[in-house]
Amino acid sequence: MKVKILDTTLRDGEQTPGVSLTPEEKLRIAIKLDSIGVDIIEAGSAITSAGERDAIKKIASEGLSAEICSFARALKQDIDSAIECDVDSIHLVIPTSDIHIQYKMRKTKNEILEQAIESVEYALEHGLVVELSAEDATRSDFNFLKKIFTEGINAGAQRICACDTVGVLTPERAYDFYKKLSKLDVPLAAHCHNDFGLATANSLSAIRAGANEVHVTVNGIGERAGNAALEEVVVALHSLYNIKTNIKINELYETSKMVARLTGMYLQPNKAIVGENAFAHESGIHANGVIKKAETYEPITPEMVGHKRRFVLGKHIGRSLLKKHLERLKVKVNDKQLNEIFQRIKELGDKGKCVTDADLQAITEDVLGIPSKKIVEVQEVTVVSGNKVTPTASVKLKINGKEILESSTGVGPVDAAIKAMKKCLDYFADISLEEYHVDAITGGTDALIDVMVKLKYKDKIISARSTQPDIVMASVDAFVSGANRLLLEVYENENIRA
């Protein structure tokens, strides 16, 4: 069995309050969705605006492998707008619940039925594939719902979809509901919303009951509490039910990050499959198990979805994980020294601090009585930024005993500061910034900022982090920490020019 994926990130997902994508952004997302194997892309609702039609036209003309679909109400003008955009199909939606028919549509059931049939026939006459969708299907009178679908199929609709528009299904009810609809003997889709946090579970139950298509959005974005999440549904089908899709699972994390960036809808860290903490371990018991065998506390590998495993140093750390970190830093300690380092990390964790590699190295050097030798030290950092002011930074570093003062401009204060530091370091070594990543660890304007950098010197690459309330100083500290580690490692073997 293989399940088709209809992704509605560009339609239902864009209906998330605060999300508005440009035609170019929608095209970028559509290209990505196509490349990972989405079968049907609901590119938008063509009737919405000229800009929406422009976006749908761009996507439809891109020559993608996926079927390109437009949302349409059972109205001639909606269908004409979709035809104008040269889409392959329409997601033709008609309300079927009493509350929608009476209060939203202000029509009779017979009028709704006639409207549905006429719309199906009109769309088919114009060469469109029709997926007839019942809005609020799960609160509808089932006999009327079945009649709408039966008449629509008789009129030529190739697929049907039942929408749990307000997310009131439970997994048990979802199974029974979609099981009855699967007997209509045409491709059946499930469209589940997440108002009670059950969208993924209900989608999986629908597929078990006979649905062979599922509507999803990347990261589960959508109106109110959102939709069933693409990454959750696909990975659960693959790993728990042995049901296949055409999705390239190893690209899900990358796709998630792209959509989060373009929509501005960033994920909570503990989001299943793609959250930053989905494969992060701090607890000593868990981390120790994962080190020995990943499957002890990971049902899937991070590599499977294109993610990475992360071990966090904090108050829950165990000695085994700490020892692994020290081995990675090429530090040898005895049991007494290990215990002292362990206790210091616990104390920092109790104060709410995330312990970085730089912190660990400093603690370890202090415990071992090793002089904290630094080739690079920060003497002074000044940044200027504001409205109509080019971000500028002045940095004074002490490098190998010599003070170097440089300044630079950038696209922002962080960029300017890093460029100024790079100019200082260029007198001694050609260190390049390979990667920069920032996260707000806590909420509020006084949030702790966690900065991670990857630096390269010759063929050596290292990571360094810093956690501070000030993003500029966290970035400077991470860069200097990384530079020290790089240069100290080669200091004995190379004559770094002064």
Coordinates of C-alpha atoms in Angstrom, one line a residue:
M1 CA 0.0 0.0 0.0
K2 CA 1.2 3.5 -0.9
V3 CA -0.4 6.7 0.4
K4 CA -0.6 9.9 -1.6
I5 CA 0.4 13.1 0.1
L6 CA -1.5 16.3 -0.7
D7 CA 0.5 19.2 0.9
T8 CA -1.6 22.3 1.7
T9 CA 1.2 24.4 3.3
L10 CA 0.7 27.0 0.6
R11 CA -3.1 27.2 1.1
D12 CA -4.3 26.0 4.5
G13 CA -0.8 26.6 6.0
E14 CA -0.7 30.2 4.7
Q15 CA -4.1 30.8 6.5
T16 CA -2.1 30.7 9.7
P17 CA -2.6 34.1 11.4
G18 CA 0.3 36.3 10.6
V19 CA 1.6 34.3 7.6
S20 CA 1.7 35.9 4.2
L21 CA 4.0 34.6 1.5
T22 CA 5.0 36.4 -1.7
P23 CA 4.6 34.6 -5.1
E24 CA 8.4 34.0 -5.1
E25 CA 8.4 32.5 -1.7
K26 CA 5.5 30.2 -2.6
L27 CA 7.3 29.1 -5.7
R28 CA 10.4 28.3 -3.6
I29 CA 8.4 26.2 -1.2
A30 CA 6.5 24.4 -4.1
I31 CA 9.8 23.5 -5.7
K32 CA 11.1 22.1 -2.4
L33 CA 7.8 20.1 -1.9
D34 CA 8.1 18.7 -5.4
S35 CA 11.7 17.7 -4.9
I36 CA 10.9 15.7 -1.7
G37 CA 8.2 13.7 -3.4
V38 CA 4.9 15.4 -2.6
D39 CA 2.2 14.0 -4.9
I40 CA -0.2 16.9 -5.0
I41 CA 0.6 20.5 -4.1
E42 CA -2.4 22.7 -3.2
A43 CA -0.8 25.9 -4.4
G44 CA -3.4 28.3 -3.0
S45 CA -7.0 29.5 -3.6
A46 CA -7.0 31.2 -7.0
I47 CA -10.0 33.4 -6.2
T48 CA -8.3 35.1 -3.3
S49 CA -6.3 37.8 -5.1
A50 CA -4.3 38.8 -8.2
G51 CA -1.1 38.0 -6.2
E52 CA -2.4 34.6 -5.3
R53 CA -3.2 33.8 -8.9
D54 CA 0.3 35.1 -9.9
A55 CA 1.8 32.6 -7.4
I56 CA -0.3 29.7 -8.6
K57 CA 0.5 30.5 -12.2
K58 CA 4.2 30.5 -11.5
I59 CA 4.0 27.2 -9.7
A60 CA 1.8 25.6 -12.5
S61 CA 4.2 26.7 -15.2
E62 CA 7.3 25.5 -13.4
G63 CA 7.1 22.0 -14.9
L64 CA 7.0 20.2 -11.5
S65 CA 6.3 16.5 -11.2
A66 CA 3.6 17.0 -8.6
E67 CA 0.0 17.6 -9.5
I68 CA -0.8 21.3 -9.0
C69 CA -4.1 22.0 -7.3
S70 CA -6.2 25.1 -6.4
F71 CA -8.7 25.3 -3.6
A72 CA -12.1 26.3 -4.9
R73 CA -15.6 26.8 -3.5
A74 CA -18.5 25.3 -5.4
L75 CA -18.8 28.6 -7.3
K76 CA -18.3 29.3 -11.0
Q77 CA -16.0 32.3 -10.4
D78 CA -13.7 30.2 -8.1
I79 CA -13.4 27.5 -10.7
D80 CA -12.8 30.0 -13.5
S81 CA -10.0 31.6 -11.4
A82 CA -8.4 28.1 -11.1
I83 CA -8.8 27.5 -14.8
E84 CA -7.1 30.8 -15.5
C85 CA -4.1 29.6 -13.5
D86 CA -3.7 26.4 -15.6
V87 CA -3.7 24.1 -12.6
D88 CA -4.2 20.3 -13.0
S89 CA -6.9 19.9 -10.4
I90 CA -9.2 21.6 -7.9
H91 CA -9.9 20.9 -4.3
L92 CA -13.6 21.6 -4.6
V93 CA -15.0 22.3 -1.2
I94 CA -18.7 22.3 -0.2
P95 CA -20.0 22.6 3.4
T96 CA -22.1 19.6 4.5
S97 CA -22.9 20.1 8.2
D98 CA -26.2 21.5 9.3
I99 CA -24.5 24.4 11.1
H100 CA -22.5 25.5 8.0
I101 CA -25.5 25.0 5.6
Q102 CA -27.9 26.9 7.9
Y103 CA -25.7 29.7 9.3
K104 CA -22.9 30.2 6.7
M105 CA -24.5 29.2 3.4
R106 CA -28.1 30.0 4.3
K107 CA -29.3 27.4 1.9
T108 CA -31.2 24.1 1.9
K109 CA -29.6 20.7 1.7
N110 CA -31.1 20.3 -1.8
E111 CA -29.6 23.6 -2.9
I112 CA -26.2 22.5 -1.6
L113 CA -26.4 19.2 -3.4
E114 CA -27.3 20.9 -6.7
Q115 CA -24.5 23.4 -6.3
A116 CA -22.0 20.6 -5.7
I117 CA -23.1 18.6 -8.8
E118 CA -23.1 21.6 -11.1
S119 CA -19.7 22.7 -9.9
V120 CA -18.2 19.2 -10.4
E121 CA -19.6 19.0 -14.0
Y122 CA -18.4 22.5 -14.8
A123 CA -14.9 21.8 -13.6
L124 CA -14.8 18.5 -15.5
E125 CA -16.0 20.2 -18.7
H126 CA -12.9 22.4 -18.5
G127 CA -10.5 19.6 -18.1
L128 CA -9.8 19.7 -14.4
V129 CA -9.3 16.8 -12.1
V130 CA -11.9 17.2 -9.3
E131 CA -11.3 16.2 -5.6
L132 CA -14.7 16.8 -4.1
S133 CA -14.3 17.8 -0.5
A134 CA -16.9 18.0 2.3
E135 CA -16.2 20.8 4.7
D136 CA -17.1 20.0 8.4
A137 CA -17.8 16.5 7.2
T138 CA -17.3 15.0 10.7
R139 CA -20.2 17.0 12.1
S140 CA -22.5 16.3 9.2
D141 CA -25.5 14.0 8.9
F142 CA -23.8 10.9 7.5
N143 CA -26.6 10.0 5.1
F144 CA -26.5 13.5 3.6
L145 CA -22.7 13.4 3.4
K146 CA -22.8 10.0 1.7
K147 CA -25.4 11.4 -0.8
I148 CA -23.2 14.4 -1.6
F149 CA -20.3 12.1 -2.3
T150 CA -22.3 9.6 -4.3
E151 CA -23.9 12.2 -6.5
G152 CA -20.5 13.9 -7.0
I153 CA -18.9 10.6 -8.0
N154 CA -21.8 9.9 -10.4
A155 CA -21.2 13.4 -11.9
G156 CA -17.5 12.4 -12.5
A157 CA -15.5 13.5 -9.4
Q158 CA -12.3 11.4 -9.4
R159 CA -11.5 11.7 -5.7
I160 CA -13.3 12.6 -2.5
C161 CA -12.1 14.1 0.8
A162 CA -13.8 14.3 4.2
C163 CA -12.6 17.2 6.3
D164 CA -12.4 17.2 10.1
T165 CA -12.6 21.0 9.9
V166 CA -12.7 21.7 13.6
G167 CA -10.7 18.7 14.7
V168 CA -13.4 17.0 16.7
L169 CA -12.6 13.4 15.7
T170 CA -10.9 10.9 18.0
P171 CA -8.7 8.1 16.6
E172 CA -11.5 5.6 17.3
R173 CA -14.2 7.7 15.6
A174 CA -11.9 8.5 12.7
Y175 CA -11.4 4.9 11.9
D176 CA -15.1 4.1 11.9
F177 CA -15.9 7.3 9.9
Y178 CA -13.4 6.8 7.1
K179 CA -14.1 3.1 7.0
K180 CA -17.7 3.7 6.0
L181 CA -16.6 6.3 3.4
S182 CA -13.9 3.9 1.9
K183 CA -16.8 1.7 0.7
L184 CA -17.7 4.3 -1.9
D185 CA -14.9 2.8 -4.0
V186 CA -13.0 6.0 -5.1
P187 CA -9.8 7.4 -3.8
L188 CA -10.5 8.9 -0.4
A189 CA -8.6 11.6 1.4
A190 CA -8.4 12.7 5.0
H191 CA -8.1 16.3 6.0
C192 CA -7.6 16.7 9.7
H193 CA -7.2 19.8 11.9
N194 CA -5.4 19.8 15.2
D195 CA -7.7 21.6 17.6
F196 CA -7.4 18.8 20.2
G197 CA -3.9 17.8 19.2
L198 CA -5.2 14.7 17.4
A199 CA -4.7 15.6 13.7
T200 CA -1.8 13.2 13.2
A201 CA -3.4 10.4 15.1
N202 CA -6.7 10.9 13.3
S203 CA -5.0 10.9 9.9
L204 CA -3.2 7.6 10.7
S205 CA -6.6 6.1 11.7
A206 CA -8.1 7.3 8.5
I207 CA -5.4 5.6 6.5
R208 CA -5.8 2.4 8.4
A209 CA -9.5 2.5 7.6
G210 CA -8.9 2.8 3.9
A211 CA -8.1 6.4 3.0
N212 CA -5.3 6.4 0.4
E213 CA -4.6 10.1 0.4
V214 CA -3.8 12.5 3.3
H215 CA -3.8 16.3 3.5
V216 CA -0.9 17.7 5.5
T217 CA 1.2 20.9 6.0
V218 CA 4.9 21.2 6.8
N219 CA 5.3 21.7 10.5
G220 CA 1.6 21.3 11.0
I221 CA 0.9 25.0 10.4
G222 CA -2.6 26.2 9.6
E223 CA -5.6 28.0 11.0
R224 CA -6.1 28.0 14.8
A225 CA -4.1 24.9 16.1
G226 CA -3.0 23.9 12.6
N227 CA -3.2 20.8 10.4
A228 CA -1.8 17.3 10.5
A229 CA 2.0 17.7 10.1
L230 CA 3.7 16.3 7.0
E231 CA 6.7 15.1 8.9
E232 CA 4.8 13.4 11.7
V233 CA 2.3 11.6 9.4
V234 CA 5.0 10.4 6.9
V235 CA 7.5 9.2 9.5
A236 CA 4.8 7.5 11.6
L237 CA 3.5 5.7 8.4
H238 CA 7.0 4.6 7.5
S239 CA 8.2 3.6 11.0
L240 CA 5.1 2.4 12.8
Y241 CA 2.8 1.0 10.1
N242 CA 5.2 0.1 7.3
I243 CA 3.1 2.1 4.9
K244 CA 5.0 3.9 2.1
T245 CA 4.8 7.3 0.6
N246 CA 6.9 9.0 -2.1
I247 CA 8.4 11.4 0.4
K248 CA 12.2 11.6 0.7
I249 CA 12.2 11.3 4.5
N250 CA 15.9 12.3 4.9
E251 CA 14.9 15.8 3.6
L252 CA 12.1 16.5 6.1
Y253 CA 14.3 18.5 8.6
E254 CA 15.7 20.7 5.9
T255 CA 12.2 21.3 4.5
S256 CA 10.9 22.1 7.9
K257 CA 13.6 24.7 8.5
M258 CA 12.9 26.3 5.1
V259 CA 9.2 26.7 5.7
A260 CA 9.8 28.0 9.3
R261 CA 12.2 30.6 7.9
L262 CA 9.9 31.8 5.1
T263 CA 6.7 31.8 7.1
G264 CA 8.2 33.2 10.3
M265 CA 6.5 30.3 12.1
Y266 CA 9.3 28.9 14.2
L267 CA 8.9 25.6 16.0
Q268 CA 8.8 24.9 19.6
P269 CA 12.0 23.0 20.5
N270 CA 10.2 19.8 21.5
K271 CA 8.3 19.5 18.2
A272 CA 8.2 15.9 17.1
I273 CA 10.6 14.8 14.3
V274 CA 11.9 18.2 13.4
G275 CA 12.2 20.2 16.6
E276 CA 15.7 21.2 17.8
N277 CA 15.3 19.0 20.9
A278 CA 13.8 16.0 19.0
F279 CA 17.2 14.2 19.3
A280 CA 18.8 16.2 22.2
H281 CA 19.8 14.4 25.4
E282 CA 20.8 15.8 28.7
S283 CA 19.6 13.3 31.3
G284 CA 22.5 11.1 32.4
I285 CA 20.5 7.8 32.1
H286 CA 19.2 8.7 28.6
A287 CA 22.5 10.0 27.3
N288 CA 24.4 7.0 28.6
G289 CA 21.9 4.7 26.9
V290 CA 22.1 6.5 23.6
I291 CA 25.9 6.5 23.7
K292 CA 25.9 2.7 24.1
K293 CA 23.1 2.1 21.6
A294 CA 21.0 4.9 20.1
E295 CA 17.8 2.8 20.0
T296 CA 17.6 2.8 23.8
Y297 CA 16.0 6.2 23.8
E298 CA 15.6 7.0 20.1
P299 CA 12.8 5.3 18.1
I300 CA 14.3 6.6 14.9
T301 CA 17.7 7.9 14.0
P302 CA 18.2 11.7 13.5
E303 CA 19.9 11.0 10.2
M304 CA 16.8 9.3 8.9
V305 CA 15.0 12.7 8.7
G306 CA 18.2 14.8 8.0
H307 CA 18.5 15.9 11.7
K308 CA 21.4 15.7 14.1
R309 CA 21.8 14.2 17.6
R310 CA 22.8 16.6 20.3
F311 CA 24.1 16.0 23.9
V312 CA 23.4 18.9 26.3
L313 CA 25.6 19.6 29.3
G314 CA 23.4 20.6 32.3
K315 CA 22.3 19.6 35.7
H316 CA 20.9 16.3 34.4
I317 CA 24.1 15.2 32.9
G318 CA 25.6 11.8 33.9
R319 CA 29.3 11.0 34.4
S320 CA 29.4 8.7 31.4
L321 CA 28.3 11.5 29.0
L322 CA 30.7 14.0 30.7
K323 CA 33.5 11.6 30.2
K324 CA 32.6 11.3 26.5
H325 CA 32.7 15.1 26.2
L326 CA 36.1 15.2 27.9
E327 CA 37.4 12.5 25.6
R328 CA 36.2 14.5 22.6
L329 CA 38.2 17.5 24.0
K330 CA 41.2 15.1 24.3
V331 CA 41.3 15.7 28.1
K332 CA 42.3 12.9 30.5
V333 CA 41.1 13.0 34.1
N334 CA 41.1 10.7 37.1
D335 CA 38.0 9.8 39.0
K336 CA 38.5 12.6 41.6
Q337 CA 38.9 15.3 38.9
L338 CA 35.9 13.9 36.9
N339 CA 33.7 14.2 40.1
E340 CA 34.8 17.8 40.7
I341 CA 34.1 18.8 37.1
F342 CA 30.8 16.9 37.3
Q343 CA 29.7 18.9 40.5
R344 CA 30.7 22.2 39.0
I345 CA 28.5 21.6 35.9
K346 CA 25.6 20.5 38.2
E347 CA 26.0 23.8 40.1
L348 CA 25.9 25.8 36.9
G349 CA 22.9 23.9 35.7
D350 CA 21.1 24.7 39.0
K351 CA 21.6 28.3 38.2
G352 CA 19.9 27.9 34.8
K353 CA 23.1 28.0 32.7
C354 CA 23.6 25.8 29.6
V355 CA 27.3 24.6 29.8
T356 CA 29.1 25.2 26.5
D357 CA 32.3 23.6 25.3
A358 CA 34.2 26.7 26.2
D359 CA 32.7 26.6 29.8
L360 CA 33.6 22.9 30.1
Q361 CA 37.2 23.6 28.9
A362 CA 37.6 26.4 31.4
I363 CA 36.2 24.3 34.2
T364 CA 38.4 21.4 33.3
E365 CA 41.6 23.6 33.0
D366 CA 40.8 25.0 36.4
V367 CA 40.3 21.6 38.0
L368 CA 43.4 20.2 36.4
G369 CA 45.4 23.3 37.4
I370 CA 46.3 24.0 33.8
P371 CA 47.0 27.7 33.2
S372 CA 44.2 29.1 31.1
K373 CA 46.4 30.2 28.2
K374 CA 44.8 32.3 25.6
I375 CA 46.3 33.4 22.3
V376 CA 43.3 35.7 21.6
E377 CA 41.7 37.9 24.3
V378 CA 39.0 40.5 23.8
Q379 CA 40.0 43.9 25.1
E380 CA 37.1 46.1 23.8
V381 CA 34.0 45.8 21.6
T382 CA 31.9 48.8 20.4
V383 CA 29.0 48.6 18.1
V384 CA 26.8 51.3 16.5
S385 CA 23.5 50.5 14.8
G386 CA 20.2 52.1 14.2
N387 CA 17.8 53.6 11.8
K388 CA 19.6 55.0 8.7
V389 CA 22.9 54.2 10.4
T390 CA 25.2 51.6 8.8
P391 CA 26.0 49.0 11.4
T392 CA 29.6 49.5 12.5
A393 CA 31.8 47.7 15.0
S394 CA 35.2 48.5 16.5
V395 CA 37.1 45.6 18.1
K396 CA 40.3 45.5 20.0
L397 CA 41.9 42.1 20.4
K398 CA 45.1 41.1 22.2
I399 CA 46.6 38.4 20.0
N400 CA 49.8 36.7 21.2
G401 CA 50.5 39.7 23.4
K402 CA 50.0 42.3 20.7
E403 CA 47.0 44.6 20.7
I404 CA 45.2 44.9 17.3
L405 CA 42.4 47.4 16.7
E406 CA 40.1 47.1 13.7
S407 CA 36.7 48.2 12.6
S408 CA 34.2 47.1 10.0
T409 CA 30.7 47.6 8.7
G410 CA 28.1 44.8 8.2
V411 CA 24.5 44.1 7.5
G412 CA 23.9 44.1 11.2
P413 CA 25.9 44.6 14.4
V414 CA 26.8 40.9 14.7
D415 CA 28.0 40.8 11.1
A416 CA 30.0 44.0 11.7
A417 CA 31.6 42.7 14.9
I418 CA 32.6 39.3 13.4
K419 CA 34.1 41.0 10.3
A420 CA 36.1 43.3 12.6
M421 CA 37.4 40.3 14.6
K422 CA 38.3 38.5 11.4
K423 CA 40.3 41.6 10.2
C424 CA 42.2 41.5 13.6
L425 CA 42.9 37.8 13.2
D426 CA 44.0 38.1 9.6
Y427 CA 47.4 39.5 10.9
F428 CA 48.1 36.1 12.5
A429 CA 46.0 33.3 10.9
D430 CA 43.4 33.0 8.1
I431 CA 40.5 31.7 10.2
S432 CA 37.2 31.5 8.3
L433 CA 33.6 31.4 9.7
E434 CA 32.0 28.2 8.2
E435 CA 28.7 28.3 10.1
Y436 CA 26.7 30.6 12.4
H437 CA 23.6 29.6 14.3
V438 CA 21.7 31.5 17.1
D439 CA 18.8 30.4 19.3
A440 CA 16.9 32.2 22.0
I441 CA 16.9 29.8 24.9
T442 CA 14.4 31.5 27.1
G443 CA 11.5 33.8 26.3
G444 CA 11.2 37.6 26.7
T445 CA 13.5 40.5 25.8
D446 CA 16.0 39.4 28.3
A447 CA 16.3 35.9 26.8
L448 CA 19.6 34.1 27.0
I449 CA 21.1 33.9 23.5
D450 CA 22.9 30.7 22.5
V451 CA 25.4 31.2 19.6
M452 CA 27.1 28.4 17.9
V453 CA 29.9 28.9 15.3
K454 CA 32.0 26.6 13.2
L455 CA 35.5 28.0 12.4
K456 CA 38.1 26.6 10.0
Y457 CA 41.8 27.0 10.0
K458 CA 43.6 25.2 7.2
D459 CA 42.1 21.6 7.3
K460 CA 40.9 21.9 11.0
I461 CA 37.2 22.7 11.8
I462 CA 35.9 23.2 15.3
S463 CA 32.7 24.3 16.9
A464 CA 32.4 26.8 19.7
R465 CA 29.4 28.2 21.6
S466 CA 28.6 31.0 24.0
T467 CA 25.4 31.7 26.0
Q468 CA 24.8 35.3 27.0
P469 CA 21.9 37.8 27.1
D470 CA 23.7 40.0 24.5
I471 CA 23.7 38.5 21.0
V472 CA 26.8 40.6 19.9
M473 CA 28.9 39.6 22.9
A474 CA 27.7 36.0 22.7
S475 CA 28.8 36.0 19.0
V476 CA 32.2 37.6 19.9
D477 CA 32.8 35.2 22.7
A478 CA 31.9 32.2 20.6
F479 CA 34.2 33.3 17.8
V480 CA 37.1 34.1 20.2
S481 CA 36.7 30.8 22.0
G482 CA 36.8 28.9 18.8
A483 CA 39.8 30.9 17.5
N484 CA 41.7 30.1 20.7
R485 CA 41.0 26.4 20.5
L486 CA 42.1 26.3 16.8
L487 CA 45.3 28.3 17.4
L488 CA 46.3 26.5 20.7
E489 CA 46.1 23.2 18.9
V490 CA 48.6 24.2 16.2
Y491 CA 50.6 26.6 18.4
E492 CA 53.2 24.0 19.3
N493 CA 53.7 22.9 15.7
E494 CA 53.5 26.1 13.8
N495 CA 55.1 29.5 14.0
I496 CA 52.0 31.8 13.9
R497 CA 53.3 35.1 12.5
A498 CA 53.3 38.1 14.7

